[in-house]
Each structure stands twice: as structure tokens, then as C-alpha cells.
Coordinates of C-alpha atoms in Angstrom, one line a residue:
M168 CA 82.8 102.8 145.0
A169 CA 84.2 105.5 147.3
D170 CA 80.7 106.7 147.8
V171 CA 79.5 103.5 149.0
F172 CA 82.3 103.2 151.5
E173 CA 81.4 106.7 152.8
K174 CA 77.7 106.1 153.3
R175 CA 78.6 102.8 155.3
N176 CA 81.2 104.9 157.2
F177 CA 83.9 102.7 155.7
H178 CA 87.2 104.0 154.6
I179 CA 90.5 102.5 154.0
S180 CA 91.9 104.3 157.0
S181 CA 89.4 102.5 159.1
L182 CA 90.7 99.1 158.3
F183 CA 92.3 97.1 161.1
P184 CA 96.1 96.9 161.1
E185 CA 95.9 93.2 160.5
I186 CA 94.0 93.8 157.4
L187 CA 96.4 96.4 156.1
T188 CA 99.1 93.9 156.7
I189 CA 97.5 91.2 154.7
I190 CA 97.0 93.8 151.8
F191 CA 100.5 94.9 152.0
T192 CA 101.9 91.3 151.7
H193 CA 100.7 91.3 148.1
L194 CA 102.6 94.4 147.0
D195 CA 105.9 94.3 145.3
V196 CA 109.0 95.5 147.2
R197 CA 108.9 99.1 145.8
D198 CA 105.3 99.5 146.7
K199 CA 105.8 98.2 150.2
G200 CA 108.3 100.8 150.7
R201 CA 106.0 103.4 149.4
A202 CA 103.3 102.4 151.7
C203 CA 105.5 102.8 154.7
Q204 CA 105.8 106.5 153.9
V205 CA 101.9 107.3 153.6
C206 CA 101.3 107.7 157.2
V207 CA 102.1 106.4 160.8
A208 CA 99.3 103.9 160.7
W209 CA 100.4 102.4 157.2
R210 CA 104.0 102.5 158.4
D211 CA 103.3 100.4 161.6
A212 CA 101.1 97.8 159.5
A213 CA 103.8 97.8 156.7
Y214 CA 106.6 97.2 159.2
N215 CA 105.0 93.8 160.2
R216 CA 107.6 91.0 159.6
R217 CA 104.8 89.1 157.4
V218 CA 104.9 91.8 154.9
W219 CA 108.6 91.4 154.4
K220 CA 109.0 87.6 154.6
G221 CA 111.5 86.4 152.0
V222 CA 112.4 89.9 150.6
E223 CA 116.0 90.7 149.8
A224 CA 117.0 94.2 150.3
K225 CA 119.0 95.8 147.6
L226 CA 121.3 98.4 149.0
H227 CA 123.7 101.1 147.9
L228 CA 125.9 101.6 150.9
K229 CA 127.6 104.9 150.2
R230 CA 127.5 106.8 153.4
A231 CA 126.4 106.4 157.1
N232 CA 122.6 106.1 157.7
P233 CA 121.9 105.2 161.3
S234 CA 118.4 104.3 160.8
L235 CA 119.0 101.8 157.8
F236 CA 119.8 98.7 159.6
P237 CA 117.5 99.1 162.6
S238 CA 114.7 99.6 160.0
L239 CA 115.7 96.4 158.2
V240 CA 115.9 94.4 161.4
K241 CA 112.5 95.7 162.6
R242 CA 111.0 94.5 159.3
G243 CA 112.6 91.0 159.7
I244 CA 114.6 91.3 156.6
R245 CA 117.6 88.9 156.6
R246 CA 118.5 88.7 152.9
I247 CA 120.8 91.5 151.7
Q248 CA 122.2 92.3 148.2
V249 CA 124.9 95.0 148.3
L250 CA 124.7 96.8 144.9
S251 CA 127.6 99.3 145.6
L252 CA 130.0 99.6 148.7
R253 CA 131.8 102.6 150.0
R254 CA 131.5 101.6 153.6
T255 CA 133.0 98.4 155.3
L256 CA 131.3 95.0 154.9
K257 CA 131.5 94.8 158.7
D258 CA 128.7 97.4 158.8
V259 CA 126.3 94.9 157.3
I260 CA 127.4 91.9 159.5
V261 CA 127.1 94.0 162.7
G262 CA 123.9 95.8 161.6
I263 CA 121.9 92.7 160.8
Q264 CA 123.4 90.0 163.2
N265 CA 121.0 87.3 162.2
I266 CA 121.5 87.7 158.4
E267 CA 120.7 84.7 156.3
S268 CA 121.8 85.6 152.9
L269 CA 124.5 88.1 151.6
N270 CA 125.1 88.9 148.0
I271 CA 128.1 91.2 147.3
S272 CA 128.7 89.9 143.7
G273 CA 130.4 92.5 141.6
C274 CA 131.5 94.5 144.5
F275 CA 135.2 94.8 143.1
S276 CA 136.6 96.6 146.2
I277 CA 136.0 93.5 148.4
N278 CA 139.3 91.8 149.2
D279 CA 140.8 89.5 151.9
T280 CA 141.1 92.4 154.4
S281 CA 137.5 93.3 153.8
I282 CA 136.4 89.6 154.5
S283 CA 138.7 89.4 157.6
H284 CA 137.4 92.6 159.2
A285 CA 133.8 91.5 158.7
L286 CA 134.2 87.9 159.9
T287 CA 135.4 88.1 163.4
R288 CA 132.9 85.6 164.9
E289 CA 130.8 82.7 163.9
I290 CA 127.7 83.6 162.1
P291 CA 125.3 80.6 162.5
S292 CA 122.5 82.2 160.6
L293 CA 124.2 82.9 157.4
K294 CA 123.4 80.2 154.8
N295 CA 123.9 81.8 151.4
L296 CA 127.0 83.9 150.4
N297 CA 127.6 85.2 146.9
L298 CA 131.0 86.5 146.1
S299 CA 130.9 86.2 142.3
L300 CA 133.3 88.6 140.5
C301 CA 134.9 89.7 143.7
K302 CA 138.3 89.2 141.9
Q303 CA 140.5 90.3 144.7
I304 CA 139.7 87.6 147.1
T305 CA 142.0 84.7 147.6
D306 CA 142.4 81.5 149.6
R307 CA 142.7 83.7 152.7
S308 CA 139.1 84.7 152.5
L309 CA 138.0 81.2 152.2
E310 CA 139.9 80.2 155.3
K311 CA 137.9 83.0 157.4
I312 CA 134.6 81.7 155.6
A313 CA 135.3 78.1 156.6
Q314 CA 136.0 79.2 160.2
C315 CA 133.1 81.6 160.7
L316 CA 130.2 80.3 158.4
K317 CA 130.0 76.7 159.3
N318 CA 126.2 76.6 158.5
L319 CA 126.8 77.9 154.8
E320 CA 124.7 76.0 152.2
V321 CA 125.2 78.1 149.2
L322 CA 128.7 79.5 148.1
E323 CA 129.0 81.4 144.8
L324 CA 132.6 82.1 143.6
S325 CA 132.1 82.6 140.0
G326 CA 134.9 84.6 138.4
C327 CA 137.0 84.5 141.7
S328 CA 140.1 83.8 139.6
N329 CA 142.7 83.8 142.5
I330 CA 141.0 80.8 144.3
T331 CA 143.3 77.7 144.1
N332 CA 143.0 74.0 145.3
I333 CA 144.1 75.0 148.8
G334 CA 141.1 77.2 149.1
L335 CA 139.0 74.1 148.2
L336 CA 140.9 72.2 150.8
L337 CA 139.8 74.8 153.5
I338 CA 136.2 74.6 152.2
S339 CA 136.2 70.8 152.6
W340 CA 137.3 71.4 156.2
G341 CA 134.8 73.9 157.5
L342 CA 131.6 73.9 155.3
K343 CA 130.2 70.4 155.9
K344 CA 126.7 71.6 155.2
L345 CA 127.4 73.1 151.7
K346 CA 124.8 72.1 149.1
V347 CA 125.7 74.5 146.2
L348 CA 129.3 75.5 145.2
N349 CA 129.8 77.4 142.0
L350 CA 133.5 77.6 140.9
R351 CA 132.8 79.1 137.2
S352 CA 136.0 80.4 135.8
C353 CA 138.2 79.7 138.7
R354 CA 141.1 79.1 136.4
H355 CA 143.5 77.6 139.1
V356 CA 141.2 74.9 140.2
S357 CA 142.2 71.5 139.1
D358 CA 141.6 67.8 139.8
P359 CA 143.4 67.8 143.2
G360 CA 141.0 70.6 144.4
I361 CA 137.9 68.6 143.2
G362 CA 139.4 65.6 145.2
H363 CA 139.4 67.7 148.3
L364 CA 135.7 68.4 148.0
C365 CA 135.4 64.7 147.7
G366 CA 137.2 63.7 150.7
V367 CA 140.4 62.5 148.7
V368 CA 143.9 63.4 150.1
H369 CA 146.4 64.1 147.2
N370 CA 149.5 65.6 148.7
S371 CA 150.8 64.8 152.1
S372 CA 153.4 67.7 152.1
Q373 CA 150.5 70.1 151.1
L374 CA 148.6 68.9 154.2
N375 CA 151.6 69.0 156.6
A376 CA 151.8 72.8 155.7
L377 CA 148.3 73.2 156.8
E378 CA 148.5 71.2 160.2
S379 CA 147.7 67.8 158.6
R380 CA 144.0 68.1 159.5
P381 CA 141.7 65.4 158.2
V382 CA 139.8 66.1 155.0
P383 CA 136.0 65.4 155.6
G384 CA 134.9 66.5 152.2
N385 CA 131.6 68.2 151.1
F386 CA 129.4 65.2 151.0
E387 CA 126.0 67.1 151.1
L388 CA 126.8 69.0 147.8
E389 CA 123.8 68.8 145.2
F390 CA 125.2 71.5 142.7
L391 CA 128.8 71.8 141.5
G392 CA 129.5 74.5 138.9
L393 CA 132.7 74.0 137.0
Q394 CA 132.0 75.9 134.0
D395 CA 135.1 77.2 132.2
C396 CA 137.5 75.5 134.6
Q397 CA 139.9 74.5 132.0
K398 CA 142.3 72.5 134.3
I399 CA 139.6 70.0 135.3
T400 CA 139.9 66.5 133.4
D401 CA 138.5 63.1 133.7
Q402 CA 140.3 62.4 136.9
G403 CA 138.3 65.1 138.7
M404 CA 135.1 63.3 137.4
K405 CA 136.4 60.2 138.9
H406 CA 136.7 61.8 142.4
V407 CA 133.2 63.4 142.0
S408 CA 131.6 59.9 141.1
G409 CA 133.1 58.4 144.1
G410 CA 132.7 61.0 146.7
L411 CA 129.7 63.3 146.0
V412 CA 126.9 60.7 146.2
N413 CA 124.2 63.3 146.7
L414 CA 125.1 65.5 143.6
K415 CA 122.1 66.4 141.4
Q416 CA 123.4 68.9 139.1
V417 CA 126.9 69.4 137.5
N418 CA 127.9 72.2 135.0
L419 CA 130.9 71.2 132.9
S420 CA 130.2 73.6 130.1
F421 CA 133.3 74.8 128.2
C422 CA 135.5 72.4 130.1
G423 CA 137.7 71.2 127.3
G424 CA 139.6 68.6 129.4
I425 CA 136.5 66.5 129.9
T426 CA 136.2 63.5 127.5
D427 CA 133.8 60.5 127.2
S428 CA 135.8 58.7 129.8
G429 CA 135.0 61.4 132.4
I430 CA 131.2 61.1 131.5
K431 CA 131.5 57.4 131.9
F432 CA 132.3 57.9 135.7
L433 CA 129.3 60.2 136.1
S434 CA 126.9 57.9 134.4
K435 CA 127.2 55.7 137.5
M436 CA 125.8 58.4 139.9
P437 CA 122.2 57.5 140.6
S438 CA 121.4 61.0 142.0
L439 CA 122.4 62.9 139.1
K440 CA 119.6 64.8 137.4
D441 CA 121.0 67.6 135.5
L442 CA 124.3 67.4 133.3
N443 CA 125.5 70.4 131.4
L444 CA 128.2 69.6 128.8
R445 CA 127.7 72.6 126.6
S446 CA 130.8 73.3 124.3
C447 CA 132.8 70.3 125.7
D448 CA 134.7 69.8 122.5
N449 CA 136.1 66.4 123.5
V450 CA 132.6 64.8 124.3
T451 CA 131.2 62.5 121.6
N452 CA 128.3 60.1 120.9
A453 CA 130.2 57.6 123.1
A454 CA 129.4 59.7 126.2
L455 CA 125.8 59.5 125.6
G456 CA 126.2 55.9 125.2
Y457 CA 127.8 55.5 128.5
L458 CA 125.0 57.6 130.2
S459 CA 122.4 55.4 128.6
E460 CA 124.1 52.1 129.5
G461 CA 124.8 53.3 133.1
G462 CA 121.1 53.3 134.0
S463 CA 121.3 57.1 134.2
R464 CA 118.2 58.9 135.7
L465 CA 119.0 62.3 134.1
E466 CA 116.1 64.6 133.6
A467 CA 118.1 67.2 131.7
I468 CA 121.2 67.2 129.4
D469 CA 122.8 69.9 127.4
V470 CA 125.2 69.0 124.6
S471 CA 124.9 72.1 122.6
F472 CA 127.9 73.2 120.5
C473 CA 129.3 69.7 120.9
E474 CA 130.3 69.2 117.4
N475 CA 131.1 65.4 117.9
V476 CA 127.6 64.6 118.9
G477 CA 125.2 63.5 116.2
D478 CA 122.7 60.8 115.3
Q479 CA 124.3 57.9 116.9
G480 CA 124.3 59.8 120.2
L481 CA 120.5 60.3 119.8
H482 CA 120.1 56.6 119.2
F483 CA 121.9 56.0 122.5
L484 CA 119.6 58.5 124.4
A485 CA 116.5 56.8 123.0
Q486 CA 117.6 53.4 124.3
G487 CA 118.0 54.3 128.0
M488 CA 117.2 57.9 128.9
F489 CA 113.7 57.5 129.8
S490 CA 113.6 60.1 132.6
L491 CA 114.7 62.8 130.2
R492 CA 112.7 66.0 130.3
H493 CA 114.9 68.7 128.9
L494 CA 117.1 68.3 125.9
S495 CA 119.5 70.8 124.3
L496 CA 121.1 69.9 121.0
G497 CA 121.9 73.3 119.6
T498 CA 124.4 73.2 116.7
C499 CA 124.7 69.4 117.0
N500 CA 125.4 67.6 113.7
I501 CA 121.9 65.8 113.7
T502 CA 119.4 64.9 111.1
D503 CA 115.7 63.9 111.0
E504 CA 116.9 60.2 111.4
G505 CA 118.4 60.8 114.9
L506 CA 115.7 63.2 116.3
L507 CA 112.9 60.9 115.1
R508 CA 114.4 58.0 117.2
V509 CA 114.2 60.2 120.3
V510 CA 110.7 61.6 119.5
N511 CA 109.3 58.0 119.0
T512 CA 110.9 56.8 122.2
L513 CA 111.0 59.6 124.9
H514 CA 107.5 61.0 125.2
E515 CA 107.9 63.2 128.2
I516 CA 110.2 65.8 126.9
I517 CA 109.1 69.4 128.1
T518 CA 111.9 71.5 126.6
L519 CA 113.8 71.0 123.3
D520 CA 116.6 73.1 121.9
I521 CA 117.6 72.3 118.3
G522 CA 118.8 75.7 117.3
Q523 CA 121.1 76.0 114.3
C524 CA 120.6 72.3 113.6
G525 CA 120.3 72.9 109.8
Q526 CA 119.5 69.6 108.7
I527 CA 116.1 69.2 110.6
T528 CA 113.1 69.5 108.5
D529 CA 109.2 69.4 108.8
K530 CA 109.5 65.6 109.1
S531 CA 110.6 66.0 112.7
L532 CA 108.3 68.8 113.6
C533 CA 105.4 66.8 112.3
A534 CA 106.3 63.8 114.6
I535 CA 107.0 66.2 117.6
G536 CA 103.5 67.7 117.0
E537 CA 102.0 64.3 117.0
K538 CA 103.8 62.7 120.0
W539 CA 105.1 65.2 122.4
K540 CA 101.9 66.5 124.0
H541 CA 103.7 67.9 127.1
L542 CA 106.3 70.1 125.3
K543 CA 106.4 73.5 126.6
S544 CA 109.2 75.1 124.8
I545 CA 111.2 74.5 121.6
D546 CA 114.1 76.5 120.1
L547 CA 114.3 76.5 116.3
Y548 CA 116.6 79.4 115.9
G549 CA 118.4 79.0 112.5
C550 CA 116.5 75.8 111.4
T551 CA 116.3 77.2 107.9
R552 CA 114.9 73.8 106.3
I553 CA 111.6 74.0 108.2
T554 CA 108.5 75.6 106.6
T555 CA 105.2 76.9 107.7
F556 CA 103.7 73.4 107.2
G557 CA 105.9 72.1 110.1
L558 CA 105.3 74.9 112.2
E559 CA 101.6 74.6 111.9
K560 CA 102.0 71.2 113.4
I561 CA 104.1 72.5 116.4
M562 CA 101.7 75.2 117.1
K563 CA 98.8 72.8 117.8
L564 CA 100.6 71.3 120.9
P565 CA 98.4 72.1 124.0
C566 CA 101.2 72.9 126.3
L567 CA 103.6 75.0 124.1
N568 CA 104.2 78.6 125.4
T569 CA 107.7 79.3 124.1
L570 CA 108.8 79.1 120.6
N571 CA 112.0 80.7 119.1
L572 CA 112.1 81.2 115.4
G573 CA 115.1 83.6 115.1
L574 CA 116.9 83.6 111.7
W575 CA 114.1 81.5 110.3
H576 CA 112.7 82.5 107.0
R577 CA 109.4 81.3 105.4
K578 CA 109.7 78.9 102.6
E579 CA 107.1 78.8 100.1
E580 CA 105.5 75.5 99.4
I581 CA 105.7 74.3 95.8

């Protein structure tokens, strides 16, 4: 091939910069960087902003590097993940003034002082901020964020265990465009804080201490993550159902304070598509009944490890959850009877998790193989009563691409 190029006076070095740029757009991030180091012509072509569109730079900010941020700006990189940080966070904000996304998750040295020094002005371009596991930050940081990042759409606070309901009140004032809020394991967050996000005023003395400003709420929220928020109860779900009318996804996994009554409130939300109730110990079959009766348009529901969910719950699902596409039932106390009711009624399921459902047999698998032609993924981990006969039925599904058989042992047919 090289001889052909040479005979026709063609060589890769003769390609127009525009052609090189198109080629470089197809490289992964590491190879893009290597291309920049080959020669001046390649560097100039590779520095075209089209090559780096949507790329997130992953940085170790250990010592001063005067050329780093100008290089990123020249390439049009506006998404930054800080892997380790020994310099100040302000260097990033100043160095990339039109930054769009900043991920500093796991940077344990970040504290309120770091945030305060970095956020000294409004940054309208920043729409995505990830502070997960930055355990030192408190409500003081959220006050600065609410003041300076008014266009923020995504805020990740997983593991920020010093955040309180006051912080959520601050968020409700300043972040009116917020669409994604993750509060996983924020142990001090409780129902009044959720109420703040929904525009509910709970405590007038609390508001007086904070200048009695109105509470607009975060009505644009589409995702709310409350995983392992142990102080959240059904009252919080009442606030959510009344205020967050655009909510599409809510994660309540490991929320022991949520009961069937809380799910009854959520069942009335027409926009809700994805509900995670994994390991909610106080959720029972009745919760699925409420969702079915409420005309729910849920496309995904996870009740894995809910030991009080069984065949009756599946009967409820089959009666009204016709939009369902993703169903997780791992370790639930279900049998072929309940699962068959779902299989015979809901024909559009794409993913199914029945891992460790030890009472499921080939009878269910045969029905699934016959009727669920759109199934792409099935988890049979620990389903020890199935045999190769049932698996053969499953394996014939035209769309199946993921099959988990962990802990399964072959049973010889008699």
C-alpha cells in the first residue's frame, strides 16, 4: 500500500490539514494526544476544536504547568475531571474561564475554603458539577454554588455527609435550572429539606435566620437521587409528588423510612419513568398495587431485595404497568405463578433480573422464550432450579445479548 502511495506521489504528510482533522476525530483521547506530538503539522491539525469536541480532560494537578490550561483552551476543551489536586481549585476556574463541566469527585482535600476561593464570580458556562465524596464541604459551599453557578443543571453530592436541609434551602433559592441532583448518603437530609426543593416552607424561624427569602423550589428537576438517605420518610414523597412535576427518575434504594404510603404519592406522578426501590425493607406488594392503579407510566422499576414483594405484587404489575421495559426482582419471594402472569401480559420487557429467585423453574423460562421477543438481558444468578432445557429456550431469543448464570449448576434431566 505504501508503494502505491509513493508511485502516485501520495503520502500521509501530503494530506490537507482538513483531512487530517477528520481522521483525528475518530481517535480515542490518548491517541489524539499522541498525534499532537508527531510533528508541527499534525499538532496544528489535532488542535482543531472539532477533534476534541465533547472530550473530558482527566488531570493530575500536582505542580504548576503554565502551558496546560492555554493548551486545553486552544483545543476547545471545556470538560474537566480532576484526578488529584495539590494546587488550588481556583487555578482550574481561572485557567478555563468558559468551563462547562467540572468533576472533582474523590478529591478529599476540597473544603469550604477551596470552594470559596474558586467561586469569586458568576460562571454562567458551568452546567455540571460533581462533588461526590468531597466529605469536608458543608452548606457554606452550597451557598457559594447557589450564588455563582446559577445555570447549573447537574449537581452530584453523593457522600457529602455534612450537607443539611439548610443546604437544600440554599439550592432551592439559587439553582432554578437544576435537572439532576444526587444526594446519596447525605445522612442529615430529611423531609423538610426535600420540601425546600419542592417549594414548601416548613420553618419560619429558619427562614428568618436566612433573611426570609422566598423559596422558589427546583421545579425543573428530572432526576433525584436519595439512595441511603435514612431520614427520608413518606412525608418527603408527598412533597415530591406535589412539587416536582417534571421528575422522571427517583432513586430511593436503601431508604428504610419509605413505605407503601410514600409510593402511593409517587404513583400519581405522570412524568415518572424510573423508580428504584432496591432494599426498601418496608415496601410490600401494596406499593406495586398503588403504582398500577395510579395509571403509572413507569418504564423501569427495581424492587430487588424487597423481601415483602412476591407473587401478589407481580399480579398488580400485570394489571396496569403496560409501559414497563425494565424489571428487577432479585431475591424477591416470587414463584412461576407470579412471573408467568407478567410474562403473559407485559410483552415489551427488555431487561429482567430474577437473580437469586430460587423458586423460578424452566416453566417461566419457556414462557419467556416464547413471548418476550424483545428481551436483551436476563439475570439468572443463583436460580438453581433451572436446567439446560429452560436455558435452551432462552438462548433462542433473537435480541438476547446478556445472560448471567452465576452460581447456576447444571441439573441432569431424568
